[in-house]
Amino acid sequence: MVTVDGKEQKDTRLFRHLKKWLEKAVMDFEMIEEGDRVLVGLSGGADSFVLLDLLDSPMIFVPKFSFVAVNIDMGFDPSYMSYDTLGKHLRENNYAYVMEKTDIGVAAHSDFNKKNPCFLCSRLRRKRIFEIAAAERCNKIAFAHHRDDVVETLLINMFYGREISTMMPRQRIFGGRMHIIRPLVYLREELVKKYCRERQFPVVENRCPSAKTSKRIYVKNLLDELTKNNKKIRENIFKAMSHVRPDYLLPLSKKM
Ligand code: SF4
C-alpha cells in the first residue's frame, strides 16, 4: 500500500468518490450477486488497475463475491517486460491470477489481416478470456470500460457501423451462463486516470502499433475538440442514451 505522510492513499476523497459510483453502478445494473466468481480483465492499462483495486475493497452494498485477475499478453513486447511487471504487482498484492503469453496482437497485424487488426485481435482475446473464465469457474467477466468508453463506442458504432448501440453495463452471454459486467460505467476517464496516478500503479505501455491510429483515438480526439466549446458534451451524450425517444427516430420498417 502506497502511503503519503503516513496516510494510506487508498482512503482518499477520490477513492471514496470512485468507490461510491462503482457500487452504485453494480447495484443499479445488478452486476454482482452473492457467491459470484468474477474474472477481472487486467490489460496493464490504468483503467484495469483501477478496476482491480476498487473491486478489491470492502463493499458496503455489494454482496460477497470472489475474483481472479486475468492478463492476456498480446505478444507485442518480445522482452515480456510488461508481463513481468504485472506478475510482480499481482504477487505483491496477493491476488489470485492467471497470466498467459500469446501472439494474438502480432497475428492480428500479419500481412493477411493488415486492414482491420482490431477486429481479429479483440475477437481472439475475448475467446481466450471466455475459455479462462470457464476453466476458473467464473460466471462474471469484468472489463474496465468507463463512461468515456461507452460514449466513444456509441459514436464509433454510429459513424462506422450504421447503428445506435454501445457497450452494455451488464451483458448476458452463452445463454445466461456468463455475464460481462462493466463496473466503471459511471466513472469518468479523467478521474480513473487520476486515481491511477494517485496510487502509482505500474501501468505498462501499450505497444500495439494500432493503438494510436484506431477509430477510438479518432473519436476521442473529436470529442476532446468538441469539449472545448461544451464541457458537458460527454456527459450529455452518456445521459442521452437513457433518454431515447423512439417516436422521434426513423420507423424501423423504412430500410435505407
Ligand atoms: S488497438 Fe491494438 S491491442 Fe487494441 S484491439 Fe486494436 S489491435 Fe488489438
PDB file of C-alpha atoms and ligand atoms in Angstrom:
ATOM      1  CA  MET A   1       0.000   0.000   0.000  1.00  0.00           C
ATOM      2  CA  VAL A   2       1.416   3.404  -1.006  1.00  0.00           C
ATOM      3  CA  THR A   3       1.474   5.916   1.832  1.00  0.00           C
ATOM      4  CA  VAL A   4       1.854   9.690   1.832  1.00  0.00           C
ATOM      5  CA  ASP A   5       2.654  11.436   5.125  1.00  0.00           C
ATOM      6  CA  GLY A   6       1.926   8.136   6.829  1.00  0.00           C
ATOM      7  CA  LYS A   7      -1.624   8.025   5.434  1.00  0.00           C
ATOM      8  CA  GLU A   8      -2.855   5.203   3.228  1.00  0.00           C
ATOM      9  CA  GLN A   9      -3.508   6.560  -0.257  1.00  0.00           C
ATOM     10  CA  LYS A  10      -6.489   4.281  -0.693  1.00  0.00           C
ATOM     11  CA  ASP A  11      -8.612   6.232   1.756  1.00  0.00           C
ATOM     12  CA  THR A  12      -8.636   9.454  -0.227  1.00  0.00           C
ATOM     13  CA  ARG A  13     -11.559  11.589  -1.257  1.00  0.00           C
ATOM     14  CA  LEU A  14     -11.077  10.426  -4.843  1.00  0.00           C
ATOM     15  CA  PHE A  15     -11.098   6.768  -3.791  1.00  0.00           C
ATOM     16  CA  ARG A  16     -14.343   7.266  -1.873  1.00  0.00           C
ATOM     17  CA  HIS A  17     -15.911   9.061  -4.846  1.00  0.00           C
ATOM     18  CA  LEU A  18     -14.951   6.319  -7.313  1.00  0.00           C
ATOM     19  CA  LYS A  19     -15.991   3.582  -4.918  1.00  0.00           C
ATOM     20  CA  LYS A  20     -19.381   5.179  -4.340  1.00  0.00           C
ATOM     21  CA  TRP A  21     -20.115   5.356  -8.070  1.00  0.00           C
ATOM     22  CA  LEU A  22     -18.750   1.882  -8.728  1.00  0.00           C
ATOM     23  CA  GLU A  23     -21.068   0.464  -6.073  1.00  0.00           C
ATOM     24  CA  LYS A  24     -23.982   2.441  -7.479  1.00  0.00           C
ATOM     25  CA  ALA A  25     -23.353   1.033 -10.964  1.00  0.00           C
ATOM     26  CA  VAL A  26     -23.028  -2.513  -9.601  1.00  0.00           C
ATOM     27  CA  MET A  27     -26.322  -2.147  -7.745  1.00  0.00           C
ATOM     28  CA  ASP A  28     -28.203  -0.261 -10.495  1.00  0.00           C
ATOM     29  CA  PHE A  29     -27.423  -2.924 -13.079  1.00  0.00           C
ATOM     30  CA  GLU A  30     -27.355  -5.918 -10.680  1.00  0.00           C
ATOM     31  CA  MET A  31     -23.862  -6.771 -11.840  1.00  0.00           C
ATOM     32  CA  ILE A  32     -22.780  -8.896  -8.881  1.00  0.00           C
ATOM     33  CA  GLU A  33     -24.751 -11.438  -6.861  1.00  0.00           C
ATOM     34  CA  GLU A  34     -23.867 -13.360  -3.695  1.00  0.00           C
ATOM     35  CA  GLY A  35     -21.278 -16.060  -4.409  1.00  0.00           C
ATOM     36  CA  ASP A  36     -20.317 -14.841  -7.869  1.00  0.00           C
ATOM     37  CA  ARG A  37     -16.839 -15.571  -9.131  1.00  0.00           C
ATOM     38  CA  VAL A  38     -15.616 -12.683 -11.244  1.00  0.00           C
ATOM     39  CA  LEU A  39     -12.847 -12.748 -13.826  1.00  0.00           C
ATOM     40  CA  VAL A  40     -11.276  -9.279 -13.787  1.00  0.00           C
ATOM     41  CA  GLY A  41      -9.550  -8.367 -17.045  1.00  0.00           C
ATOM     42  CA  LEU A  42      -6.141  -6.791 -16.370  1.00  0.00           C
ATOM     43  CA  SER A  43      -4.607  -5.383 -19.538  1.00  0.00           C
ATOM     44  CA  GLY A  44      -1.956  -3.392 -17.700  1.00  0.00           C
ATOM     45  CA  GLY A  45      -3.590  -0.084 -18.612  1.00  0.00           C
ATOM     46  CA  ALA A  46      -4.601   2.434 -15.939  1.00  0.00           C
ATOM     47  CA  ASP A  47      -8.297   1.571 -16.145  1.00  0.00           C
ATOM     48  CA  SER A  48      -7.736  -2.120 -15.482  1.00  0.00           C
ATOM     49  CA  PHE A  49      -5.535  -1.460 -12.435  1.00  0.00           C
ATOM     50  CA  VAL A  50      -8.223   0.838 -11.021  1.00  0.00           C
ATOM     51  CA  LEU A  51     -10.975  -1.715 -11.616  1.00  0.00           C
ATOM     52  CA  LEU A  52      -8.974  -4.432  -9.850  1.00  0.00           C
ATOM     53  CA  ASP A  53      -8.170  -2.131  -6.947  1.00  0.00           C
ATOM     54  CA  LEU A  54     -11.741  -0.914  -6.457  1.00  0.00           C
ATOM     55  CA  LEU A  55     -13.184  -4.420  -6.607  1.00  0.00           C
ATOM     56  CA  ASP A  56     -10.600  -5.432  -4.015  1.00  0.00           C
ATOM     57  CA  SER A  57     -12.022  -3.033  -1.423  1.00  0.00           C
ATOM     58  CA  PRO A  58     -14.638  -3.618   1.250  1.00  0.00           C
ATOM     59  CA  MET A  59     -18.074  -3.091  -0.287  1.00  0.00           C
ATOM     60  CA  ILE A  60     -20.982  -1.640   1.638  1.00  0.00           C
ATOM     61  CA  PHE A  61     -23.870  -2.715  -0.556  1.00  0.00           C
ATOM     62  CA  VAL A  62     -22.418  -5.281  -2.955  1.00  0.00           C
ATOM     63  CA  PRO A  63     -22.920  -8.955  -1.958  1.00  0.00           C
ATOM     64  CA  LYS A  64     -19.880 -11.143  -1.238  1.00  0.00           C
ATOM     65  CA  PHE A  65     -18.022 -12.433  -4.296  1.00  0.00           C
ATOM     66  CA  SER A  66     -14.590 -13.746  -5.223  1.00  0.00           C
ATOM     67  CA  PHE A  67     -12.432 -12.792  -8.176  1.00  0.00           C
ATOM     68  CA  VAL A  68      -9.424 -13.766 -10.220  1.00  0.00           C
ATOM     69  CA  ALA A  69      -7.340 -11.286 -12.247  1.00  0.00           C
ATOM     70  CA  VAL A  70      -6.538 -12.362 -15.802  1.00  0.00           C
ATOM     71  CA  ASN A  71      -3.917 -10.930 -18.134  1.00  0.00           C
ATOM     72  CA  ILE A  72      -3.531 -11.976 -21.743  1.00  0.00           C
ATOM     73  CA  ASP A  73      -0.191 -10.765 -23.051  1.00  0.00           C
ATOM     74  CA  MET A  74      -0.702  -9.878 -26.699  1.00  0.00           C
ATOM     75  CA  GLY A  75       2.907 -10.568 -27.712  1.00  0.00           C
ATOM     76  CA  PHE A  76       3.880  -7.038 -28.780  1.00  0.00           C
ATOM     77  CA  ASP A  77       6.852  -6.895 -26.434  1.00  0.00           C
ATOM     78  CA  PRO A  78       9.354  -9.716 -27.142  1.00  0.00           C
ATOM     79  CA  SER A  79      11.196  -8.980 -23.872  1.00  0.00           C
ATOM     80  CA  TYR A  80       7.973  -9.516 -21.869  1.00  0.00           C
ATOM     81  CA  MET A  81       8.930  -6.688 -19.517  1.00  0.00           C
ATOM     82  CA  SER A  82       5.317  -5.644 -19.049  1.00  0.00           C
ATOM     83  CA  TYR A  83       4.338  -9.264 -18.398  1.00  0.00           C
ATOM     84  CA  ASP A  84       6.898  -9.403 -15.582  1.00  0.00           C
ATOM     85  CA  THR A  85       5.758  -6.043 -14.176  1.00  0.00           C
ATOM     86  CA  LEU A  86       2.153  -7.180 -13.997  1.00  0.00           C
ATOM     87  CA  GLY A  87       3.105 -10.528 -12.466  1.00  0.00           C
ATOM     88  CA  LYS A  88       5.089  -8.735  -9.749  1.00  0.00           C
ATOM     89  CA  HIS A  89       2.152  -6.441  -8.936  1.00  0.00           C
ATOM     90  CA  LEU A  90      -0.288  -9.349  -8.734  1.00  0.00           C
ATOM     91  CA  ARG A  91       2.003 -11.390  -6.490  1.00  0.00           C
ATOM     92  CA  GLU A  92       2.830  -8.465  -4.206  1.00  0.00           C
ATOM     93  CA  ASN A  93      -0.866  -7.801  -3.679  1.00  0.00           C
ATOM     94  CA  ASN A  94      -1.708 -11.470  -3.134  1.00  0.00           C
ATOM     95  CA  TYR A  95      -4.215 -11.565  -5.964  1.00  0.00           C
ATOM     96  CA  ALA A  96      -5.443 -14.825  -7.401  1.00  0.00           C
ATOM     97  CA  TYR A  97      -4.441 -14.555 -11.051  1.00  0.00           C
ATOM     98  CA  VAL A  98      -3.909 -16.180 -14.419  1.00  0.00           C
ATOM     99  CA  MET A  99      -1.404 -14.758 -16.892  1.00  0.00           C
ATOM    100  CA  GLU A 100      -0.868 -16.010 -20.391  1.00  0.00           C
ATOM    101  CA  LYS A 101       1.658 -15.177 -23.109  1.00  0.00           C
ATOM    102  CA  THR A 102       0.120 -15.192 -26.583  1.00  0.00           C
ATOM    103  CA  ASP A 103       0.905 -13.892 -30.081  1.00  0.00           C
ATOM    104  CA  ILE A 104      -2.652 -12.631 -30.654  1.00  0.00           C
ATOM    105  CA  GLY A 105      -1.662  -8.991 -31.250  1.00  0.00           C
ATOM    106  CA  VAL A 106       1.173  -9.891 -33.602  1.00  0.00           C
ATOM    107  CA  ALA A 107      -1.015 -12.352 -35.555  1.00  0.00           C
ATOM    108  CA  ALA A 108      -3.736  -9.713 -35.887  1.00  0.00           C
ATOM    109  CA  HIS A 109      -1.198  -7.434 -37.628  1.00  0.00           C
ATOM    110  CA  SER A 110       0.129 -10.062 -40.014  1.00  0.00           C
ATOM    111  CA  ASP A 111       0.053  -9.416 -43.775  1.00  0.00           C
ATOM    112  CA  PHE A 112      -3.229 -11.249 -44.392  1.00  0.00           C
ATOM    113  CA  ASN A 113      -5.048  -9.062 -41.854  1.00  0.00           C
ATOM    114  CA  LYS A 114      -3.404  -5.633 -42.050  1.00  0.00           C
ATOM    115  CA  LYS A 115      -6.626  -3.751 -42.853  1.00  0.00           C
ATOM    116  CA  ASN A 116      -8.526  -4.389 -39.656  1.00  0.00           C
ATOM    117  CA  PRO A 117      -6.264  -5.747 -36.912  1.00  0.00           C
ATOM    118  CA  CYS A 118      -8.555  -4.631 -34.071  1.00  0.00           C
ATOM    119  CA  PHE A 119     -11.423  -6.866 -35.148  1.00  0.00           C
ATOM    120  CA  LEU A 120      -9.389 -10.080 -35.128  1.00  0.00           C
ATOM    121  CA  CYS A 121      -7.344  -9.029 -32.113  1.00  0.00           C
ATOM    122  CA  SER A 122     -10.324  -8.339 -29.868  1.00  0.00           C
ATOM    123  CA  ARG A 123     -12.134 -11.422 -31.113  1.00  0.00           C
ATOM    124  CA  LEU A 124      -9.221 -13.761 -30.333  1.00  0.00           C
ATOM    125  CA  ARG A 125      -8.565 -12.114 -26.981  1.00  0.00           C
ATOM    126  CA  ARG A 126     -12.229 -12.394 -25.983  1.00  0.00           C
ATOM    127  CA  LYS A 127     -12.276 -16.053 -26.987  1.00  0.00           C
ATOM    128  CA  ARG A 128      -9.303 -16.797 -24.757  1.00  0.00           C
ATOM    129  CA  ILE A 129     -10.817 -14.828 -21.872  1.00  0.00           C
ATOM    130  CA  PHE A 130     -14.058 -16.797 -22.132  1.00  0.00           C
ATOM    131  CA  GLU A 131     -12.084 -20.055 -22.079  1.00  0.00           C
ATOM    132  CA  ILE A 132     -10.154 -18.988 -18.986  1.00  0.00           C
ATOM    133  CA  ALA A 133     -13.386 -17.833 -17.309  1.00  0.00           C
ATOM    134  CA  ALA A 134     -14.876 -21.288 -17.863  1.00  0.00           C
ATOM    135  CA  ALA A 135     -11.735 -23.020 -16.574  1.00  0.00           C
ATOM    136  CA  GLU A 136     -11.703 -20.799 -13.474  1.00  0.00           C
ATOM    137  CA  ARG A 137     -15.452 -21.351 -12.922  1.00  0.00           C
ATOM    138  CA  CYS A 138     -16.195 -17.629 -13.258  1.00  0.00           C
ATOM    139  CA  ASN A 139     -19.760 -16.622 -14.049  1.00  0.00           C
ATOM    140  CA  LYS A 140     -18.978 -12.909 -14.455  1.00  0.00           C
ATOM    141  CA  ILE A 141     -16.308 -11.214 -16.567  1.00  0.00           C
ATOM    142  CA  ALA A 142     -15.491  -7.658 -15.507  1.00  0.00           C
ATOM    143  CA  PHE A 143     -13.989  -5.263 -18.031  1.00  0.00           C
ATOM    144  CA  ALA A 144     -12.589  -1.849 -17.155  1.00  0.00           C
ATOM    145  CA  HIS A 145     -14.633   0.168 -19.642  1.00  0.00           C
ATOM    146  CA  HIS A 146     -15.634   3.519 -18.162  1.00  0.00           C
ATOM    147  CA  ARG A 147     -18.161   6.181 -19.104  1.00  0.00           C
ATOM    148  CA  ASP A 148     -15.940   7.677 -21.815  1.00  0.00           C
ATOM    149  CA  ASP A 149     -15.516   4.264 -23.475  1.00  0.00           C
ATOM    150  CA  VAL A 150     -19.297   3.857 -23.571  1.00  0.00           C
ATOM    151  CA  VAL A 151     -19.733   7.288 -25.180  1.00  0.00           C
ATOM    152  CA  GLU A 152     -16.957   6.685 -27.722  1.00  0.00           C
ATOM    153  CA  THR A 153     -18.371   3.267 -28.636  1.00  0.00           C
ATOM    154  CA  LEU A 154     -21.772   4.784 -29.333  1.00  0.00           C
ATOM    155  CA  LEU A 155     -20.181   7.198 -31.807  1.00  0.00           C
ATOM    156  CA  ILE A 156     -17.943   4.541 -33.370  1.00  0.00           C
ATOM    157  CA  ASN A 157     -20.964   2.290 -33.938  1.00  0.00           C
ATOM    158  CA  MET A 158     -22.895   5.171 -35.492  1.00  0.00           C
ATOM    159  CA  PHE A 159     -20.027   6.503 -37.632  1.00  0.00           C
ATOM    160  CA  TYR A 160     -18.739   3.177 -38.906  1.00  0.00           C
ATOM    161  CA  GLY A 161     -21.376   0.545 -38.087  1.00  0.00           C
ATOM    162  CA  ARG A 162     -24.561   2.394 -39.065  1.00  0.00           C
ATOM    163  CA  GLU A 163     -26.269   1.514 -35.817  1.00  0.00           C
ATOM    164  CA  ILE A 164     -27.107   3.099 -32.486  1.00  0.00           C
ATOM    165  CA  SER A 165     -25.592   0.830 -29.861  1.00  0.00           C
ATOM    166  CA  THR A 166     -22.855   0.753 -27.258  1.00  0.00           C
ATOM    167  CA  MET A 167     -21.247  -1.397 -24.552  1.00  0.00           C
ATOM    168  CA  MET A 168     -23.789  -2.606 -22.020  1.00  0.00           C
ATOM    169  CA  PRO A 169     -23.145  -2.376 -18.275  1.00  0.00           C
ATOM    170  CA  ARG A 170     -24.312  -5.974 -17.905  1.00  0.00           C
ATOM    171  CA  GLN A 171     -24.411  -8.254 -20.892  1.00  0.00           C
ATOM    172  CA  ARG A 172     -25.768 -11.797 -20.939  1.00  0.00           C
ATOM    173  CA  ILE A 173     -23.629 -14.292 -22.888  1.00  0.00           C
ATOM    174  CA  PHE A 174     -23.708 -18.045 -23.578  1.00  0.00           C
ATOM    175  CA  GLY A 175     -27.438 -18.227 -22.867  1.00  0.00           C
ATOM    176  CA  GLY A 176     -27.002 -16.608 -19.444  1.00  0.00           C
ATOM    177  CA  ARG A 177     -24.259 -18.956 -18.183  1.00  0.00           C
ATOM    178  CA  MET A 178     -21.937 -15.941 -18.019  1.00  0.00           C
ATOM    179  CA  HIS A 179     -22.289 -12.172 -17.962  1.00  0.00           C
ATOM    180  CA  ILE A 180     -19.920  -9.425 -18.982  1.00  0.00           C
ATOM    181  CA  ILE A 181     -20.042  -6.590 -16.453  1.00  0.00           C
ATOM    182  CA  ARG A 182     -18.602  -3.076 -16.559  1.00  0.00           C
ATOM    183  CA  PRO A 183     -18.434  -1.737 -13.003  1.00  0.00           C
ATOM    184  CA  LEU A 184     -16.665   1.516 -14.056  1.00  0.00           C
ATOM    185  CA  VAL A 185     -19.552   2.515 -16.338  1.00  0.00           C
ATOM    186  CA  TYR A 186     -20.405   5.659 -14.336  1.00  0.00           C
ATOM    187  CA  LEU A 187     -16.795   6.779 -13.900  1.00  0.00           C
ATOM    188  CA  ARG A 188     -15.132   9.484 -15.943  1.00  0.00           C
ATOM    189  CA  GLU A 189     -11.845   8.503 -17.568  1.00  0.00           C
ATOM    190  CA  GLU A 190     -10.160  11.612 -16.227  1.00  0.00           C
ATOM    191  CA  LEU A 191     -10.841  10.556 -12.623  1.00  0.00           C
ATOM    192  CA  VAL A 192      -9.901   6.944 -13.256  1.00  0.00           C
ATOM    193  CA  LYS A 193      -6.523   8.067 -14.622  1.00  0.00           C
ATOM    194  CA  LYS A 194      -6.088  10.491 -11.718  1.00  0.00           C
ATOM    195  CA  TYR A 195      -6.685   7.717  -9.199  1.00  0.00           C
ATOM    196  CA  CYS A 196      -4.208   5.512 -11.037  1.00  0.00           C
ATOM    197  CA  ARG A 197      -1.573   8.237 -10.659  1.00  0.00           C
ATOM    198  CA  GLU A 198      -2.525   8.724  -7.022  1.00  0.00           C
ATOM    199  CA  ARG A 199      -1.943   5.032  -6.311  1.00  0.00           C
ATOM    200  CA  GLN A 200       1.146   4.828  -8.537  1.00  0.00           C
ATOM    201  CA  PHE A 201       0.044   1.619 -10.214  1.00  0.00           C
ATOM    202  CA  PRO A 202       2.719   0.171 -12.526  1.00  0.00           C
ATOM    203  CA  VAL A 203       0.903   0.935 -15.786  1.00  0.00           C
ATOM    204  CA  VAL A 204       2.521  -0.785 -18.758  1.00  0.00           C
ATOM    205  CA  GLU A 205       2.898   0.826 -22.141  1.00  0.00           C
ATOM    206  CA  ASN A 206       0.558  -0.401 -24.854  1.00  0.00           C
ATOM    207  CA  ARG A 207       2.976  -1.359 -27.627  1.00  0.00           C
ATOM    208  CA  CYS A 208       0.297  -2.124 -30.186  1.00  0.00           C
ATOM    209  CA  PRO A 209       1.145  -0.340 -33.476  1.00  0.00           C
ATOM    210  CA  SER A 210      -2.574   0.385 -34.000  1.00  0.00           C
ATOM    211  CA  ALA A 211      -3.119   1.868 -30.558  1.00  0.00           C
ATOM    212  CA  LYS A 212      -2.589   5.449 -31.701  1.00  0.00           C
ATOM    213  CA  THR A 213      -4.405   5.237 -35.003  1.00  0.00           C
ATOM    214  CA  SER A 214      -7.575   3.365 -34.103  1.00  0.00           C
ATOM    215  CA  LYS A 215     -11.111   4.637 -34.708  1.00  0.00           C
ATOM    216  CA  ARG A 216     -11.376   5.034 -30.944  1.00  0.00           C
ATOM    217  CA  ILE A 217      -8.490   7.500 -30.883  1.00  0.00           C
ATOM    218  CA  TYR A 218     -10.066   9.445 -33.749  1.00  0.00           C
ATOM    219  CA  VAL A 219     -13.394   9.668 -31.880  1.00  0.00           C
ATOM    220  CA  LYS A 220     -11.631  10.513 -28.611  1.00  0.00           C
ATOM    221  CA  ASN A 221      -9.803  13.401 -30.288  1.00  0.00           C
ATOM    222  CA  LEU A 222     -13.030  14.567 -31.904  1.00  0.00           C
ATOM    223  CA  LEU A 223     -14.796  14.618 -28.534  1.00  0.00           C
ATOM    224  CA  ASP A 224     -11.845  16.472 -26.979  1.00  0.00           C
ATOM    225  CA  GLU A 225     -12.180  19.089 -29.709  1.00  0.00           C
ATOM    226  CA  LEU A 226     -15.946  19.440 -29.152  1.00  0.00           C
ATOM    227  CA  THR A 227     -15.423  19.628 -25.390  1.00  0.00           C
ATOM    228  CA  LYS A 228     -13.534  22.879 -25.870  1.00  0.00           C
ATOM    229  CA  ASN A 229     -16.862  24.541 -26.688  1.00  0.00           C
ATOM    230  CA  ASN A 230     -19.107  22.419 -24.484  1.00  0.00           C
ATOM    231  CA  LYS A 231     -17.579  20.901 -21.371  1.00  0.00           C
ATOM    232  CA  LYS A 232     -20.614  18.697 -20.807  1.00  0.00           C
ATOM    233  CA  ILE A 233     -20.578  17.035 -24.193  1.00  0.00           C
ATOM    234  CA  ARG A 234     -19.518  13.560 -22.959  1.00  0.00           C
ATOM    235  CA  GLU A 235     -21.918  13.714 -20.034  1.00  0.00           C
ATOM    236  CA  ASN A 236     -24.764  14.832 -22.313  1.00  0.00           C
ATOM    237  CA  ILE A 237     -24.142  12.007 -24.790  1.00  0.00           C
ATOM    238  CA  PHE A 238     -23.963   9.483 -21.938  1.00  0.00           C
ATOM    239  CA  LYS A 239     -27.253  10.695 -20.476  1.00  0.00           C
ATOM    240  CA  ALA A 240     -28.890  10.810 -23.910  1.00  0.00           C
ATOM    241  CA  MET A 241     -28.520   7.023 -24.053  1.00  0.00           C
ATOM    242  CA  SER A 242     -31.057   6.770 -21.239  1.00  0.00           C
ATOM    243  CA  HIS A 243     -33.401   9.329 -22.797  1.00  0.00           C
ATOM    244  CA  VAL A 244     -34.196   7.704 -26.118  1.00  0.00           C
ATOM    245  CA  ARG A 245     -37.408   8.901 -27.777  1.00  0.00           C
ATOM    246  CA  PRO A 246     -38.275   6.183 -30.298  1.00  0.00           C
ATOM    247  CA  ASP A 247     -41.166   8.252 -31.695  1.00  0.00           C
ATOM    248  CA  TYR A 248     -38.627  10.779 -32.957  1.00  0.00           C
ATOM    249  CA  LEU A 249     -36.425   8.256 -34.740  1.00  0.00           C
ATOM    250  CA  LEU A 250     -36.944   6.792 -38.181  1.00  0.00           C
ATOM    251  CA  PRO A 251     -39.547   3.988 -38.383  1.00  0.00           C
ATOM    252  CA  LEU A 252     -37.840   0.564 -38.240  1.00  0.00           C
ATOM    253  CA  SER A 253     -39.604  -0.677 -41.379  1.00  0.00           C
ATOM    254  CA  LYS A 254     -38.134   2.033 -43.647  1.00  0.00           C
ATOM    255  CA  LYS A 255     -34.893   0.331 -44.706  1.00  0.00           C
ATOM    256  CA  MET A 256     -32.372   2.624 -46.396  1.00  0.00           C
TER     257      MET A 256
HETATM  258  S1  SF4 B   1      -5.591  -1.255 -30.750  1.00  0.00           S
HETATM  259 FE1  SF4 B   1      -4.159  -2.984 -30.885  1.00  0.00          FE
HETATM  260  S2  SF4 B   1      -4.432  -4.138 -28.967  1.00  0.00           S
HETATM  261 FE2  SF4 B   1      -6.225  -2.807 -29.206  1.00  0.00          FE
HETATM  262  S3  SF4 B   1      -7.733  -4.082 -30.271  1.00  0.00           S
HETATM  263 FE3  SF4 B   1      -6.623  -2.926 -31.845  1.00  0.00          FE
HETATM  264  S4  SF4 B   1      -5.010  -4.283 -32.479  1.00  0.00           S
HETATM  265 FE4  SF4 B   1      -5.736  -5.068 -30.522  1.00  0.00          FE
END
